[in-house]
């Protein structure tokens, strides 16, 4: 039963990584930008939800919706102020350095506003979960809801990108921004929408993460953000199913590494697996090699 319990916990943690990775992979797949401030948007979303529940007395669903709205607006603001002016920059390093700067800015703003002390995050999920095999296997409500939310979000995103007009515009912008603009597609609006969706997912991931691990600090989103980026690369950055699969595998590897090898070595094991995968398949599990036009 312990193996199954570890597997379920790994899928739960991996689901959070997958939701965050979906935001990374959408932004990169469409705007070709690595938004390393994404992890800190997770932290901001969690703080907004915490304040909404503890100080405003709002129910968890309302707190989550407010966090989603705030993070959506924050993501669009970051894109407009920090990334849009660098969209045609000659070097990709400019965007990367800016993203790191935005990350530190959000962390320091959170330090000033909320303080450095860890705050206890109340669970937004009141369901106690399931007890199976005569009580030998207990699955918490947070675990079930997190896995279900991840599957639903991935399915909705795939349907949105494949079937809707904004989704088709995203695919066109991803293929060729210049050609998309000539066809009448609003490239700026499409990229802003992509950041908005990614940041909304970050808010959901932040609330689910802090519900499962109820400690919130200004640095809460840093390591999950990095691991989710690893998951996106692992699965094939730019691929929505790849981000989903990469996140789940990463969570399972991390939990099994902690359980059967060493809790101190778990992070090292995760990154070692990534290196091995990229040596064998540089584009990730579901990534495709892109031919660049010259």
XYZ file of C-alpha atoms in Angstrom:
294
model
C 0.000 0.000 0.000
C 2.900 2.370 0.646
C 3.929 2.173 -3.021
C 0.416 3.123 -4.173
C 0.294 5.913 -1.589
C 3.616 7.319 -2.835
C 2.384 7.053 -6.428
C -0.801 8.981 -5.657
C 1.144 11.652 -3.759
C 3.545 11.892 -6.691
C 0.669 12.353 -9.131
C -0.790 15.051 -6.872
C 2.495 16.977 -6.673
C 3.074 16.360 -10.369
C -0.362 17.773 -11.156
C 0.641 21.068 -9.537
C 3.884 21.079 -11.547
C 1.872 20.294 -14.683
C -0.533 23.217 -14.153
C 2.422 25.582 -13.691
C 4.250 24.022 -16.654
C 1.205 24.586 -18.871
C 1.650 28.321 -18.290
C 5.351 28.097 -19.172
C 4.769 26.036 -22.279
C 1.975 28.255 -23.631
C 4.024 31.430 -23.271
C 7.094 29.847 -24.836
C 5.178 28.021 -27.537
C 3.421 31.178 -28.720
C 5.600 34.149 -27.728
C 8.946 32.252 -27.703
C 9.736 33.814 -24.308
C 10.798 32.164 -21.051
C 8.834 33.865 -18.285
C 10.942 33.021 -15.224
C 8.733 35.318 -13.127
C 5.958 32.737 -13.507
C 6.843 31.055 -10.207
C 6.452 34.327 -8.333
C 3.026 34.919 -9.852
C 2.113 31.636 -8.112
C 3.191 33.149 -4.803
C 1.225 36.361 -5.406
C -1.897 34.336 -6.223
C -1.543 32.349 -3.005
C -1.177 35.530 -0.930
C -4.238 37.089 -2.569
C -6.274 33.969 -1.789
C -4.945 33.901 1.788
C -5.899 37.543 2.413
C -9.313 37.018 0.825
C -10.061 34.087 3.137
C -8.493 35.215 6.409
C -9.010 38.987 6.375
C -11.980 39.490 4.060
C -13.706 36.320 5.262
C -14.580 35.164 1.759
C -15.341 31.507 0.957
C -12.551 29.529 -0.733
C -14.151 29.584 -4.206
C -14.496 33.377 -4.121
C -10.905 33.709 -2.858
C -9.672 31.517 -5.712
C -11.580 33.561 -8.299
C -10.147 36.819 -6.929
C -6.632 35.332 -7.041
C -7.197 34.261 -10.661
C -8.396 37.755 -11.649
C -5.488 39.499 -9.891
C -2.880 37.153 -11.364
C -4.417 37.468 -14.831
C -4.117 41.253 -14.662
C -0.611 40.952 -13.198
C 0.491 38.645 -16.014
C -0.815 41.061 -18.639
C 0.895 43.976 -16.884
C 4.223 42.112 -16.764
C 3.956 41.294 -20.455
C 3.069 44.874 -21.383
C 5.709 46.614 -19.264
C 8.620 44.157 -19.155
C 8.432 41.863 -22.175
C 6.631 43.681 -24.984
C 9.404 46.294 -25.445
C 11.923 43.434 -25.809
C 9.898 41.302 -28.211
C 12.094 42.215 -31.156
C 15.338 42.393 -29.189
C 18.383 41.104 -31.055
C 19.411 38.881 -28.135
C 17.218 36.474 -26.189
C 19.399 37.193 -23.159
C 17.653 40.560 -22.767
C 14.324 38.834 -22.161
C 15.903 36.259 -19.860
C 17.606 38.891 -17.686
C 14.422 40.952 -17.577
C 12.437 37.904 -16.470
C 14.886 37.271 -13.625
C 14.628 40.939 -12.658
C 10.815 40.791 -12.588
C 11.053 37.663 -10.433
C 13.225 39.389 -7.829
C 11.003 42.470 -7.971
C 7.886 40.445 -7.130
C 9.703 38.616 -4.325
C 10.899 41.847 -2.739
C 7.495 43.505 -3.045
C 6.014 40.477 -1.256
C 8.691 40.765 1.441
C 7.806 44.410 2.018
C 4.048 43.855 2.022
C 3.674 40.452 3.710
C 6.941 40.056 5.641
C 9.446 37.211 5.622
C 7.713 34.981 8.180
C 5.901 31.896 6.926
C 2.118 32.078 7.116
C -0.203 29.115 7.475
C -2.426 28.670 4.459
C -5.913 27.270 5.149
C -7.001 24.509 2.818
C -9.556 25.567 0.232
C -10.765 21.961 -0.018
C -12.992 20.859 2.861
C -13.592 17.332 1.566
C -11.680 14.806 3.665
C -11.184 12.446 0.736
C -11.485 8.690 0.409
C -10.490 5.761 2.595
C -9.844 2.538 0.677
C -8.719 -1.029 1.432
C -10.217 -1.009 4.887
C -8.533 2.229 5.881
C -5.060 1.161 4.723
C -5.068 3.649 1.848
C -6.251 7.198 2.515
C -6.464 9.708 -0.322
C -6.936 13.300 0.790
C -9.444 15.647 -0.789
C -6.606 17.964 -1.834
C -4.973 15.122 -3.755
C -8.123 14.119 -5.623
C -9.137 17.691 -6.474
C -5.599 18.614 -7.601
C -5.326 15.645 -9.992
C -8.849 16.210 -11.330
C -8.213 19.942 -11.803
C -5.022 19.226 -13.749
C -6.751 16.803 -16.128
C -9.682 19.177 -16.691
C -7.409 22.188 -17.283
C -5.308 20.277 -19.823
C -8.397 19.069 -21.673
C -9.918 22.559 -21.744
C -6.648 24.102 -22.968
C -6.242 21.578 -25.784
C -9.856 22.137 -26.869
C -9.410 25.921 -26.653
C -6.236 25.940 -28.729
C -7.555 23.500 -31.338
C -11.176 24.647 -31.732
C -11.575 28.324 -30.778
C -10.689 31.337 -32.914
C -8.329 32.821 -30.281
C -6.680 29.397 -30.035
C -6.213 29.228 -33.782
C -4.759 32.740 -33.659
C -2.298 31.511 -31.015
C -1.227 28.661 -33.266
C -0.760 31.045 -36.167
C 1.329 33.456 -34.078
C 3.401 30.522 -32.860
C 4.147 29.478 -36.450
C 4.969 32.913 -37.869
C 4.220 36.261 -36.213
C 4.770 38.242 -39.405
C 2.497 36.090 -41.530
C -0.154 36.058 -38.783
C -0.132 39.852 -38.669
C -0.507 40.037 -42.459
C -3.561 37.795 -42.151
C -5.197 40.317 -39.806
C -4.412 38.612 -36.498
C -3.791 40.917 -33.543
C -0.382 39.582 -32.489
C -0.060 41.842 -29.444
C -3.513 40.896 -28.194
C -2.850 37.194 -28.771
C 0.399 37.251 -26.811
C -1.271 39.243 -24.004
C -4.048 36.617 -23.890
C -1.418 33.895 -23.622
C 0.197 35.606 -20.633
C -3.240 36.100 -19.078
C -4.092 32.392 -19.358
C -0.690 31.328 -18.026
C -0.956 33.680 -15.040
C -4.511 32.521 -14.278
C -3.207 28.940 -14.192
C -0.428 30.114 -11.856
C -3.041 31.382 -9.392
C -4.850 28.023 -9.439
C -1.558 26.179 -8.964
C -0.547 28.455 -6.074
C -3.783 27.822 -4.196
C -3.621 24.051 -4.767
C 0.067 23.908 -3.811
C -0.451 25.821 -0.565
C -3.535 23.753 0.269
C -1.407 20.602 0.109
C 1.694 22.178 1.701
C 0.192 24.884 3.974
C 3.158 27.219 4.417
C 3.417 30.460 2.465
C 6.427 32.783 2.188
C 7.594 35.256 -0.500
C 9.837 32.475 -1.827
C 7.139 29.783 -2.029
C 6.862 29.933 -5.812
C 10.586 29.938 -6.596
C 11.435 26.213 -6.487
C 8.063 24.955 -7.825
C 8.487 27.433 -10.672
C 11.912 26.053 -11.534
C 10.693 22.456 -11.296
C 7.685 23.244 -13.469
C 10.032 24.713 -16.064
C 12.000 21.475 -15.866
C 8.715 19.584 -16.361
C 7.905 21.690 -19.434
C 11.338 20.985 -20.922
C 11.087 17.332 -19.879
C 7.798 16.880 -21.717
C 8.751 19.080 -24.666
C 8.343 22.809 -24.136
C 5.644 24.218 -26.373
C 3.544 21.037 -26.128
C 0.481 21.087 -23.840
C 0.305 17.267 -23.478
C 4.085 17.294 -22.993
C 3.806 19.735 -20.078
C 1.088 17.547 -18.553
C 3.080 14.333 -18.862
C 6.336 16.007 -17.812
C 4.733 17.457 -14.681
C 3.220 14.143 -13.616
C 6.470 12.234 -14.208
C 8.481 14.851 -12.350
C 6.187 14.689 -9.308
C 6.304 10.884 -9.222
C 10.111 10.835 -9.587
C 10.489 13.383 -6.789
C 8.222 11.552 -4.332
C 9.765 8.141 -5.085
C 13.233 9.669 -4.790
C 12.398 11.022 -1.346
C 10.780 7.760 -0.241
C 13.247 5.174 -1.546
C 16.567 6.957 -2.031
C 17.092 10.157 -0.046
C 14.983 13.202 0.796
C 18.114 15.371 0.487
C 18.907 13.967 -2.966
C 15.383 14.174 -4.399
C 15.932 17.463 -6.245
C 19.272 16.259 -7.620
C 17.586 13.087 -8.889
C 14.919 15.162 -10.675
C 17.515 17.255 -12.501
C 19.655 14.194 -13.269
C 16.675 12.509 -14.947
C 16.105 15.679 -16.989
C 19.719 15.655 -18.182
C 19.473 11.988 -19.186
C 16.215 12.563 -21.088
C 17.630 15.576 -22.940
C 20.773 13.646 -23.875
C 18.601 10.950 -25.446
C 15.885 13.257 -26.837
C 16.943 16.938 -26.825
C 13.445 18.190 -27.711
C 11.842 16.459 -24.708
C 9.419 13.551 -24.663
C 6.775 15.074 -26.955
C 8.696 18.006 -28.372
C 9.210 18.458 -32.093
C 12.314 19.657 -33.851
C 11.662 23.012 -35.494
C 13.397 23.936 -38.729
C 14.483 27.578 -38.579
C 14.177 29.738 -41.695
C 17.297 31.661 -42.637
